Amino acid sequence: MEDSSRKKSGSVWEPRSRRRSWCCSFAVPPSSPDNFVISRSKTPRNKSESVAKPNISVPNSPQSSKSGLGLVGRIDPRRILSPGRVSPIDSDQNVEGLAQEMGTENSAVIDSIIQPRVESFRAPKEKYRDPPASLSRTGSIAGYDKKDVFDVRLNLRGKNGGCLVLELNSEALCANSEVFSELIVKHKKDLASNGSPSRSKLCRIEVPEVDNLGVFRDTIELMFEDDISKWLVKVGVYRAIDILEVSAGIMFTKCVASCLNYLEAVPWTEEEEEKLRNLFLKVKFDDATSRDVMARLRSLDSVTSQQCVARQLVWSISTCTNSVARNELKCLVKALLCKSSVYEKHHLDLSKEDLYAVFHTCLASLVSLLKGSSDSVSPERCLKNITPKPLIEQIALEVDNINWLLEILLDWQMAEEFVNIWADQKELIRMHENTSPMVRYELSRVSAYLFIAMGTRKLNCRSESRSSLLQAWFGPMLLDFSWLQRCKKGLDMKLLEEAMGQVLLTLPMKQQHLLFMDWCRFFSKRGTECPNLSKSFQIWWRRSFLRGSETYSIESR
């Protein structure tokens, strides 16, 4: 008994290992959706048991080669007609008949290359009324005969090799598209003149080289939409621009007007704006419908207005009183005006006269502040009712404006005249001697930025200009260097020392001798409160004395 029970238990457990994860109570694996599909995919024993399935053919598939539909990229026997309107084909026999019909009547195919039209659009007369939208379970249109409704086959061929076939109503196409209307009318005239059989009444239109099949299909489906604007809101701006291009190509006037109205009412990203601008360069729209969109795309008309905008931007910075807003605007305007900006320069040109006009205004204000009088302040500032600030803060504000203008002039390589103007400020130099060090050092800040620009080769000017600048402002720089060290305000003092030495070495040897001697006397008294020009002094010494004999011998020869 024990042996027999062991044998029985062994015979029971062997099929369990073969059934793997299935429960032991089932003799076969239970039915599931996966197993159900596999079982249904088997060939039925009788033809009466077979179930008719949609016969979808794709390019280069065996199915398409057998049915003769290889030239059509993706054909469903339930033809795509319009939104919610499909024409069912009950059996595979109809598909074979369709393939034979396409093979025998290639001469009736109308090839039309749809290109973006440049003519103005004229609204077509509304003669077509949409069929009812009530559909049965199988997708057929209730109350309509297929022969009377779907008499146009539109074959779309994409650039990437895909294809799409749409069966449509000729009256819908004629009422919405002038391009398709001309082709259908021509086809009907050919039928009337040649006396073709009744089965040739199907008009075939082929559209090759389609960029986006989905966009073209959506545009055709919009012919059956009651409210195109609501549909555009769902798809967004980028898709609406694509549909606008297709609508303009097939002269779908209603859709063109809806797309333009939608695009005018919504904000654009930079990518969408560039895409729309390129479309307007390729396609010419009717002025009445595209006027509002063009008003957003069109830049300023005249060069004078562009320069006026630049002048107003620069002036707004120079008259700004709020320090936080002023720093923010300085970064913004400088980024827009500098040559390294990502924005195109011909849209906003700068005038040298405008920049120097603002510069002279800042200089006049600086002189009046140092005099301790506000009578000579520009009338524009008086109109703004600016609240008086401490004298030191007002002087620092004007100096900061001058340095900001200098950065723009350096970027546009228009700062040579700036050097001559600053070197010729005799009144400022005279007041510098009698002004408190905690105020006058702001003037040396402008000289410091000029020295750095020339020493780093960002500013190239003539020898006379460099000599005049150093003769005028080298002494004040030696006096104010200690204050510049205390109040740097972003100034690189090490770079300033190196730049001053490099600029001194660009002068004639006799002038170098005078300025280096002045520096040596000052440095011996002030020490670290004076700029350290030791490296440049050594270079000058070697050039003047150690190599002087060699130079003299060469010149004597």
Coordinates of C-alpha atoms in Angstrom, one line a residue:
M1 CA 0.0 0.0 0.0
E2 CA 2.8 2.3 0.8
D3 CA 4.5 1.6 -2.5
S4 CA 1.3 2.1 -4.5
S5 CA 0.6 5.4 -2.7
R6 CA 4.2 6.5 -3.5
K7 CA 3.7 5.6 -7.1
K8 CA 0.4 7.4 -7.3
S9 CA 1.9 10.5 -5.7
G10 CA 4.8 10.4 -8.1
S11 CA 2.5 10.1 -11.1
V12 CA 0.6 13.1 -9.9
W13 CA 3.5 15.4 -9.4
E14 CA 5.1 14.7 -12.8
P15 CA 2.5 16.7 -14.9
R16 CA 2.7 19.5 -12.4
S17 CA 6.4 20.2 -13.3
R18 CA 5.4 20.3 -17.0
R19 CA 2.5 22.7 -16.4
R20 CA 4.9 25.0 -14.6
S21 CA 2.9 27.8 -13.0
W22 CA -0.7 26.6 -13.9
C23 CA -2.9 25.5 -11.1
C24 CA -3.0 21.7 -10.6
S25 CA -6.8 21.7 -11.0
F26 CA -6.6 22.5 -14.8
A27 CA -5.7 19.9 -17.3
V28 CA -4.8 22.5 -19.9
P29 CA -3.7 26.1 -19.5
P30 CA -6.8 28.4 -18.9
S31 CA -8.1 30.6 -21.6
S32 CA -6.8 34.2 -21.5
P33 CA -6.9 37.1 -23.9
D34 CA -3.5 36.1 -25.3
N35 CA -4.4 32.4 -25.7
F36 CA -7.8 33.6 -27.1
V37 CA -6.1 35.6 -29.9
I38 CA -3.7 32.7 -30.7
S39 CA -6.6 30.3 -31.0
R40 CA -8.7 32.6 -33.1
S41 CA -5.8 33.2 -35.4
K42 CA -5.8 29.6 -36.6
T43 CA -7.2 28.8 -40.0
P44 CA -10.9 27.9 -39.6
R45 CA -12.1 24.6 -40.8
N46 CA -15.0 25.9 -42.7
K47 CA -15.4 29.1 -44.6
S48 CA -18.6 29.8 -42.7
E49 CA -16.6 30.0 -39.5
S50 CA -14.1 32.6 -40.8
V51 CA -14.3 36.1 -39.5
A52 CA -13.8 39.1 -41.9
K53 CA -10.9 41.3 -40.7
P54 CA -9.7 44.6 -42.0
N55 CA -7.0 43.9 -44.6
I56 CA -4.3 46.6 -43.9
S57 CA -1.4 46.6 -46.4
V58 CA 1.9 48.3 -45.8
P59 CA 4.7 48.9 -48.3
N60 CA 6.8 46.0 -49.3
S61 CA 4.6 43.5 -47.4
P62 CA 3.6 40.2 -49.0
Q63 CA -0.1 41.0 -48.5
S64 CA 0.2 44.2 -50.5
S65 CA 2.1 42.6 -53.3
K66 CA -0.6 39.9 -53.7
S67 CA -3.4 42.4 -53.7
G68 CA -1.8 44.8 -56.1
L69 CA -1.8 47.7 -53.5
G70 CA 2.0 47.9 -53.2
L71 CA 2.0 51.5 -54.6
V72 CA -0.3 52.6 -51.8
G73 CA 1.6 52.9 -48.5
R74 CA -1.1 52.1 -46.0
I75 CA -4.6 51.1 -47.2
D76 CA -7.4 50.0 -44.9
P77 CA -10.4 48.4 -46.6
R78 CA -12.4 50.6 -44.3
R79 CA -11.4 53.7 -46.2
I80 CA -10.6 56.8 -44.2
L81 CA -13.2 59.3 -45.5
S82 CA -13.5 62.1 -43.0
P83 CA -13.8 62.5 -39.2
G84 CA -16.2 59.7 -38.2
R85 CA -17.1 58.7 -41.7
V86 CA -15.7 55.4 -43.1
S87 CA -16.9 53.1 -45.8
P88 CA -16.8 49.5 -44.7
I89 CA -15.8 46.7 -47.1
D90 CA -17.4 43.5 -46.0
S91 CA -15.2 40.9 -47.6
D92 CA -11.8 40.4 -49.1
Q93 CA -13.4 40.1 -52.6
N94 CA -14.1 43.8 -52.6
V95 CA -10.4 44.5 -51.9
E96 CA -9.3 42.3 -54.8
G97 CA -11.8 44.1 -57.0
L98 CA -10.4 47.4 -55.9
A99 CA -6.9 46.3 -56.7
Q100 CA -8.0 45.2 -60.2
E101 CA -9.8 48.5 -60.7
M102 CA -6.6 50.5 -59.7
G103 CA -4.5 48.3 -62.0
T104 CA -6.7 48.7 -65.1
E105 CA -7.5 52.4 -64.8
N106 CA -4.1 54.0 -64.2
S107 CA -4.9 56.3 -67.1
A108 CA -7.7 58.0 -65.1
V109 CA -5.4 59.0 -62.3
I110 CA -4.9 62.8 -62.0
D111 CA -1.5 63.7 -60.8
S112 CA -1.4 67.1 -59.1
I113 CA 1.6 68.5 -57.3
I114 CA 0.3 70.7 -54.5
Q115 CA 2.6 73.7 -54.1
P116 CA 2.1 76.8 -51.9
R117 CA 0.1 79.2 -53.9
V118 CA 1.0 82.9 -53.9
E119 CA -2.3 84.2 -55.2
S120 CA -4.8 86.0 -53.0
F121 CA -7.6 83.9 -51.6
R122 CA -11.3 84.3 -52.5
A123 CA -13.9 82.7 -50.3
P124 CA -15.8 80.0 -52.2
K125 CA -19.5 79.9 -52.4
E126 CA -21.0 77.6 -49.8
K127 CA -23.0 75.1 -51.9
Y128 CA -22.2 71.9 -50.0
R129 CA -23.9 70.8 -46.9
D130 CA -22.2 68.3 -44.6
P131 CA -23.8 64.9 -44.3
P132 CA -25.3 63.9 -41.0
A133 CA -22.8 62.8 -38.4
S134 CA -24.9 59.9 -37.1
L135 CA -23.0 56.7 -37.8
S136 CA -23.8 53.1 -37.2
R137 CA -21.7 50.6 -35.3
T138 CA -19.8 49.6 -38.5
G139 CA -19.0 53.2 -39.4
S140 CA -21.3 53.5 -42.4
I141 CA -23.2 56.8 -42.9
A142 CA -26.9 56.3 -42.2
G143 CA -29.1 57.3 -45.1
Y144 CA -26.4 57.9 -47.7
D145 CA -25.3 55.7 -50.5
K146 CA -21.6 55.2 -50.9
K147 CA -21.7 55.6 -54.7
D148 CA -23.3 59.0 -54.3
V149 CA -21.1 60.4 -51.5
F150 CA -17.6 59.0 -51.8
D151 CA -16.6 59.6 -55.4
V152 CA -13.1 61.0 -55.0
R153 CA -10.0 58.9 -53.9
L154 CA -7.2 61.1 -52.6
N155 CA -3.8 59.4 -52.6
L156 CA -1.2 61.1 -50.5
R157 CA 2.4 60.1 -50.9
G158 CA 4.9 61.3 -48.3
K159 CA 8.5 62.3 -48.9
N160 CA 9.7 59.5 -46.5
G161 CA 7.9 56.8 -48.5
G162 CA 4.6 56.5 -46.6
C163 CA 1.2 56.7 -48.3
L164 CA -2.3 57.5 -47.2
V165 CA -5.6 57.0 -49.2
L166 CA -8.7 59.0 -48.4
E167 CA -12.1 58.5 -50.0
L168 CA -14.1 61.8 -50.0
N169 CA -17.1 63.5 -51.4
S170 CA -16.4 65.6 -54.5
E171 CA -18.9 68.3 -53.4
A172 CA -17.1 68.8 -50.1
L173 CA -13.7 69.2 -51.8
C174 CA -15.1 71.6 -54.5
A175 CA -16.8 73.7 -51.8
N176 CA -13.7 74.1 -49.7
S177 CA -10.7 73.8 -52.0
E178 CA -10.2 75.7 -55.3
V179 CA -7.3 73.4 -56.3
F180 CA -9.3 70.2 -55.8
S181 CA -12.3 71.9 -57.4
E182 CA -10.4 72.5 -60.7
L183 CA -9.1 69.0 -60.8
I184 CA -12.6 67.4 -60.2
V185 CA -14.3 69.7 -62.8
K186 CA -11.6 68.7 -65.3
H187 CA -12.1 65.0 -64.5
K188 CA -15.9 65.3 -65.1
K189 CA -15.3 67.1 -68.4
D190 CA -13.0 64.3 -69.5
L191 CA -15.6 61.7 -68.5
A192 CA -18.3 63.5 -70.5
S193 CA -16.1 63.9 -73.6
N194 CA -14.7 60.3 -73.6
G195 CA -17.8 58.5 -72.5
S196 CA -16.0 56.3 -70.0
P197 CA -17.9 53.5 -68.3
S198 CA -19.7 54.1 -65.0
R199 CA -17.0 52.6 -62.9
S200 CA -14.6 55.2 -64.0
K201 CA -16.6 58.0 -62.4
L202 CA -14.3 57.6 -59.3
C203 CA -11.9 60.6 -59.5
R204 CA -8.4 59.7 -58.4
I205 CA -6.1 62.6 -57.2
E206 CA -2.6 61.9 -56.3
V207 CA -0.5 64.4 -54.1
P208 CA 3.2 63.5 -54.2
E209 CA 6.0 64.8 -52.0
V210 CA 3.8 65.5 -48.9
D211 CA 6.0 66.7 -46.0
N212 CA 3.6 65.5 -43.3
L213 CA 0.8 63.1 -44.0
G214 CA -0.8 63.6 -40.7
V215 CA -1.0 67.4 -41.2
F216 CA -2.5 67.0 -44.6
R217 CA -5.1 64.5 -43.3
D218 CA -6.0 66.9 -40.5
T219 CA -6.5 69.7 -43.0
I220 CA -8.8 67.6 -45.1
E221 CA -10.8 66.6 -42.0
L222 CA -11.3 70.2 -41.1
M223 CA -13.5 70.5 -44.1
F224 CA -16.1 68.7 -42.1
E225 CA -15.6 70.6 -38.8
D226 CA -18.2 73.1 -37.8
D227 CA -15.9 75.2 -35.6
I228 CA -12.3 75.1 -36.8
S229 CA -11.1 77.5 -34.2
K230 CA -12.0 75.2 -31.3
W231 CA -10.1 72.4 -33.0
L232 CA -7.0 74.7 -33.4
V233 CA -7.1 75.5 -29.7
K234 CA -6.6 71.9 -28.9
V235 CA -3.7 71.2 -31.2
G236 CA -1.7 74.4 -30.4
V237 CA 0.2 77.0 -32.4
Y238 CA 2.9 74.9 -34.0
R239 CA 0.4 72.5 -35.5
A240 CA -1.8 75.4 -36.6
I241 CA 1.1 76.8 -38.6
D242 CA 1.6 73.5 -40.4
I243 CA -2.1 73.4 -41.2
L244 CA -2.0 77.0 -42.4
E245 CA 0.7 76.1 -44.9
V246 CA -1.3 73.1 -46.3
S247 CA -4.5 75.1 -46.3
A248 CA -2.8 77.8 -48.3
G249 CA -1.4 75.2 -50.7
I250 CA -4.8 73.7 -51.5
M251 CA -6.6 77.1 -51.2
F252 CA -8.8 76.1 -48.3
T253 CA -10.0 79.7 -47.6
K254 CA -12.1 79.0 -44.6
C255 CA -9.3 77.2 -42.8
V256 CA -6.7 79.8 -43.7
A257 CA -8.9 82.6 -42.1
S258 CA -9.4 80.5 -39.0
C259 CA -5.7 79.7 -38.6
L260 CA -4.8 83.4 -39.0
N261 CA -7.4 84.5 -36.5
Y262 CA -6.2 82.0 -34.0
L263 CA -2.5 82.8 -34.5
E264 CA -3.1 86.5 -34.1
A265 CA -4.9 86.0 -30.7
V266 CA -2.3 83.8 -29.0
P267 CA 1.3 84.4 -27.8
W268 CA 4.2 82.7 -29.7
T269 CA 7.5 81.3 -28.7
E270 CA 10.6 82.3 -30.6
E271 CA 10.6 79.0 -32.5
E272 CA 7.0 79.4 -33.5
E273 CA 7.5 83.0 -34.5
E274 CA 10.5 82.1 -36.7
K275 CA 8.5 79.3 -38.3
L276 CA 5.6 81.6 -39.0
R277 CA 7.9 84.3 -40.4
N278 CA 9.4 81.7 -42.8
L279 CA 5.9 80.7 -43.9
F280 CA 5.0 84.3 -44.7
L281 CA 8.2 84.6 -46.8
K282 CA 7.1 81.6 -48.9
V283 CA 3.4 82.2 -49.1
K284 CA 1.5 85.4 -49.9
F285 CA -1.7 85.8 -48.1
D286 CA -4.6 88.2 -48.6
D287 CA -3.9 91.5 -46.9
A288 CA -7.3 91.7 -45.4
T289 CA -6.9 88.3 -43.6
S290 CA -3.2 88.5 -42.7
R291 CA -2.9 92.2 -41.7
D292 CA -3.1 91.6 -38.0
V293 CA -0.5 88.8 -38.0
M294 CA 1.8 90.8 -40.2
A295 CA 1.6 93.7 -37.8
R296 CA 3.1 91.4 -35.1
L297 CA 5.8 90.1 -37.4
R298 CA 6.8 93.4 -39.1
S299 CA 9.7 95.3 -37.5
L300 CA 10.1 99.0 -37.3
D301 CA 9.7 100.7 -40.6
S302 CA 12.4 103.3 -40.7
V303 CA 16.0 103.5 -39.6
T304 CA 15.2 106.7 -37.7
S305 CA 12.7 105.0 -35.5
Q306 CA 15.2 102.2 -34.7
Q307 CA 17.8 104.7 -33.7
C308 CA 15.2 106.6 -31.6
V309 CA 14.5 103.4 -29.7
A310 CA 18.2 102.8 -29.0
R311 CA 18.6 106.4 -27.8
Q312 CA 15.6 106.1 -25.5
L313 CA 16.9 102.9 -24.0
V314 CA 20.3 104.4 -23.3
W315 CA 18.7 107.6 -21.9
S316 CA 16.4 105.6 -19.7
I317 CA 19.5 104.0 -18.0
S318 CA 21.3 107.2 -17.5
T319 CA 18.2 108.8 -15.8
C320 CA 17.2 105.8 -13.7
T321 CA 17.2 106.5 -10.0
N322 CA 16.3 103.1 -8.5
S323 CA 19.6 101.2 -8.1
V324 CA 18.0 97.7 -8.3
A325 CA 16.0 98.5 -11.5
R326 CA 18.9 100.4 -12.9
N327 CA 21.3 97.4 -12.6
E328 CA 18.7 95.1 -14.1
L329 CA 18.2 97.5 -17.1
K330 CA 21.9 97.9 -17.6
C331 CA 22.4 94.2 -18.0
L332 CA 19.3 93.9 -20.3
V333 CA 20.1 96.8 -22.6
K334 CA 23.8 96.0 -22.8
A335 CA 23.0 92.4 -23.8
L336 CA 20.7 93.7 -26.5
L337 CA 23.1 96.3 -27.9
C338 CA 26.4 94.4 -27.7
K339 CA 27.7 92.9 -30.9
S340 CA 28.0 89.4 -29.3
S341 CA 24.3 89.4 -28.7
V342 CA 22.2 86.5 -30.2
Y343 CA 19.8 89.1 -31.7
E344 CA 20.3 90.4 -35.2
K345 CA 22.0 93.8 -35.3
H346 CA 20.2 95.3 -38.3
H347 CA 17.0 95.4 -36.4
L348 CA 18.3 97.9 -33.8
D349 CA 21.2 100.0 -35.0
L350 CA 23.2 102.3 -32.8
S351 CA 24.1 105.9 -33.6
K352 CA 27.5 107.2 -32.5
E353 CA 26.1 110.7 -32.2
D354 CA 23.3 109.5 -29.9
L355 CA 25.7 107.7 -27.5
Y356 CA 28.0 110.7 -27.3
A357 CA 25.1 113.0 -26.8
V358 CA 24.2 111.0 -23.6
F359 CA 27.9 111.0 -22.7
H360 CA 28.2 114.8 -22.9
T361 CA 25.0 115.1 -20.8
C362 CA 26.5 112.9 -18.1
L363 CA 29.7 114.9 -18.2
A364 CA 27.8 118.2 -17.8
S365 CA 25.9 116.8 -14.9
L366 CA 29.2 115.6 -13.3
V367 CA 30.8 119.0 -13.6
S368 CA 27.7 120.7 -12.1
L369 CA 27.7 118.2 -9.2
L370 CA 31.4 118.9 -8.4
K371 CA 30.7 122.6 -8.5
G372 CA 28.1 122.0 -5.9
S373 CA 25.4 123.6 -8.0
S374 CA 22.3 122.0 -9.6
D375 CA 21.4 125.0 -11.9
S376 CA 23.0 123.4 -14.9
V377 CA 21.3 120.1 -14.6
S378 CA 19.5 119.1 -17.8
P379 CA 15.8 120.0 -18.1
E380 CA 14.9 116.4 -18.7
R381 CA 16.0 115.5 -15.2
C382 CA 14.1 118.5 -13.7
L383 CA 10.9 117.3 -15.4
K384 CA 11.2 113.9 -13.7
N385 CA 11.2 115.5 -10.2
I386 CA 14.2 113.5 -9.1
T387 CA 14.6 113.6 -5.3
P388 CA 18.0 115.0 -4.4
K389 CA 20.5 112.4 -3.1
P390 CA 23.8 112.9 -1.2
L391 CA 26.5 114.4 -3.4
I392 CA 28.8 111.4 -3.3
E393 CA 26.0 109.1 -4.4
Q394 CA 25.0 111.4 -7.3
I395 CA 28.6 111.7 -8.5
A396 CA 29.1 107.9 -8.3
L397 CA 25.9 107.4 -10.3
E398 CA 27.1 109.7 -13.1
V399 CA 30.5 108.0 -13.2
D400 CA 28.8 104.6 -13.4
N401 CA 26.7 105.9 -16.3
I402 CA 29.9 107.1 -18.1
N403 CA 31.6 103.8 -17.6
W404 CA 28.6 101.9 -18.8
L405 CA 28.5 104.0 -22.0
L406 CA 32.2 103.3 -22.4
E407 CA 31.6 99.6 -22.4
I408 CA 29.1 99.9 -25.2
L409 CA 31.4 102.2 -27.2
L410 CA 34.2 99.7 -26.7
D411 CA 32.1 96.9 -28.0
W412 CA 31.1 98.8 -31.1
Q413 CA 34.7 100.1 -31.5
M414 CA 33.7 103.7 -31.3
A415 CA 35.6 104.8 -28.1
E416 CA 38.6 106.6 -29.8
E417 CA 36.8 109.9 -29.5
F418 CA 36.0 109.1 -25.8
V419 CA 39.7 109.2 -25.0
N420 CA 40.1 112.7 -26.6
I421 CA 37.0 114.1 -24.8
W422 CA 38.1 112.7 -21.4
A423 CA 41.7 113.9 -21.8
D424 CA 40.4 117.4 -22.6
Q425 CA 38.4 117.8 -19.4
K426 CA 40.5 120.6 -17.9
E427 CA 37.8 121.9 -15.7
L428 CA 37.4 118.5 -14.1
I429 CA 41.1 118.2 -13.5
R430 CA 41.2 121.6 -11.9
M431 CA 38.3 120.8 -9.6
H432 CA 40.0 117.4 -8.8
E433 CA 42.8 119.2 -7.0
N434 CA 40.4 121.1 -4.7
T435 CA 37.9 118.3 -4.0
S436 CA 37.8 115.9 -1.1
P437 CA 39.6 112.5 -1.9
M438 CA 36.4 110.6 -1.0
V439 CA 34.6 112.3 -3.8
R440 CA 37.3 112.9 -6.5
Y441 CA 38.4 109.3 -6.7
E442 CA 35.3 108.6 -8.7
L443 CA 36.8 110.6 -11.6
S444 CA 39.9 108.3 -11.5
R445 CA 37.6 105.3 -11.9
V446 CA 36.8 106.5 -15.5
S447 CA 40.6 106.8 -16.2
A448 CA 41.1 103.4 -14.7
Y449 CA 38.7 101.8 -17.2
L450 CA 40.4 103.6 -20.1
F451 CA 43.8 102.4 -19.0
I452 CA 42.6 98.8 -18.7
A453 CA 41.0 99.0 -22.2
M454 CA 44.2 100.3 -23.8
G455 CA 46.5 98.0 -21.8
T456 CA 44.4 94.9 -22.8
R457 CA 44.3 96.0 -26.5
K458 CA 40.5 96.5 -26.5
L459 CA 41.0 100.2 -27.3
N460 CA 43.5 101.3 -30.0
C461 CA 44.1 105.0 -30.4
R462 CA 46.8 107.3 -31.7
S463 CA 50.0 108.2 -29.8
E464 CA 48.8 111.8 -29.4
S465 CA 45.6 110.6 -27.7
R466 CA 47.5 108.3 -25.3
S467 CA 50.0 111.0 -24.5
S468 CA 47.2 113.6 -23.7
L469 CA 45.4 111.1 -21.5
L470 CA 48.4 110.2 -19.4
Q471 CA 49.6 113.8 -19.1
A472 CA 46.1 114.8 -17.8
W473 CA 45.1 111.8 -15.6
F474 CA 48.2 109.9 -14.6
G475 CA 48.9 112.3 -11.7
P476 CA 45.3 112.1 -10.3
M477 CA 45.4 108.3 -10.7
L478 CA 48.5 108.2 -8.4
L479 CA 46.7 110.3 -5.8
D480 CA 43.4 108.3 -5.9
F481 CA 44.9 104.8 -6.1
S482 CA 44.6 104.2 -2.4
W483 CA 40.9 105.1 -2.4
L484 CA 40.3 102.9 -5.4
Q485 CA 41.8 100.1 -3.4
R486 CA 39.4 100.7 -0.6
C487 CA 36.3 101.1 -2.8
K488 CA 37.0 98.8 -5.7
K489 CA 33.3 98.4 -6.9
G490 CA 34.3 95.5 -9.2
L491 CA 37.6 97.1 -10.3
D492 CA 40.5 94.6 -10.7
M493 CA 43.4 96.5 -9.2
K494 CA 46.1 94.0 -10.3
L495 CA 44.9 94.3 -13.8
L496 CA 44.9 98.1 -13.5
E497 CA 48.5 98.1 -12.4
E498 CA 49.6 95.9 -15.3
A499 CA 47.6 97.9 -17.8
M500 CA 49.0 101.3 -16.6
G501 CA 52.5 99.9 -17.1
Q502 CA 51.7 98.6 -20.6
V503 CA 50.2 101.9 -21.6
L504 CA 53.3 103.8 -20.4
L505 CA 55.5 101.6 -22.5
T506 CA 53.6 102.6 -25.7
L507 CA 54.7 106.2 -25.3
P508 CA 57.8 107.8 -26.8
M509 CA 60.9 107.1 -24.7
K510 CA 61.3 110.8 -23.5
Q511 CA 57.7 110.8 -22.2
Q512 CA 58.2 107.4 -20.6
H513 CA 61.2 108.9 -18.8
L514 CA 59.2 111.8 -17.4
L515 CA 56.2 109.7 -16.2
F516 CA 58.3 106.9 -14.7
M517 CA 60.3 109.4 -12.8
D518 CA 57.0 110.9 -11.4
W519 CA 55.9 107.4 -10.4
C520 CA 59.2 106.6 -8.8
R521 CA 59.1 109.7 -6.5
F522 CA 55.4 109.0 -5.6
F523 CA 56.1 105.3 -4.9
S524 CA 59.0 106.1 -2.6
K525 CA 56.7 108.3 -0.5
R526 CA 53.4 106.3 -0.6
G527 CA 54.5 102.7 -1.0
T528 CA 51.5 100.4 -1.3
E529 CA 49.1 103.3 -1.7
C530 CA 50.6 103.8 -5.1
P531 CA 50.3 101.5 -8.1
N532 CA 53.2 99.0 -8.4
L533 CA 54.8 99.6 -11.9
S534 CA 58.1 97.8 -11.1
K535 CA 57.9 95.4 -14.0
S536 CA 57.2 98.1 -16.5
F537 CA 59.9 100.3 -14.9
Q538 CA 62.5 97.5 -15.4
I539 CA 61.5 97.1 -19.1
W540 CA 61.9 100.8 -19.6
W541 CA 65.3 100.8 -17.8
R542 CA 66.6 98.0 -20.1
R543 CA 65.3 99.6 -23.2
S544 CA 66.7 103.0 -22.2
F545 CA 70.2 102.2 -20.9
L546 CA 71.2 98.6 -21.4
R547 CA 70.1 98.4 -25.0
G548 CA 70.7 102.0 -25.7
S549 CA 74.3 101.5 -26.8
E550 CA 73.3 98.8 -29.2
T551 CA 70.6 101.0 -30.7
Y552 CA 73.0 103.9 -31.0
S553 CA 75.6 101.7 -32.8
I554 CA 72.9 100.5 -35.3
E555 CA 71.7 104.0 -36.0
S556 CA 75.3 105.2 -36.5
R557 CA 75.9 102.6 -39.1

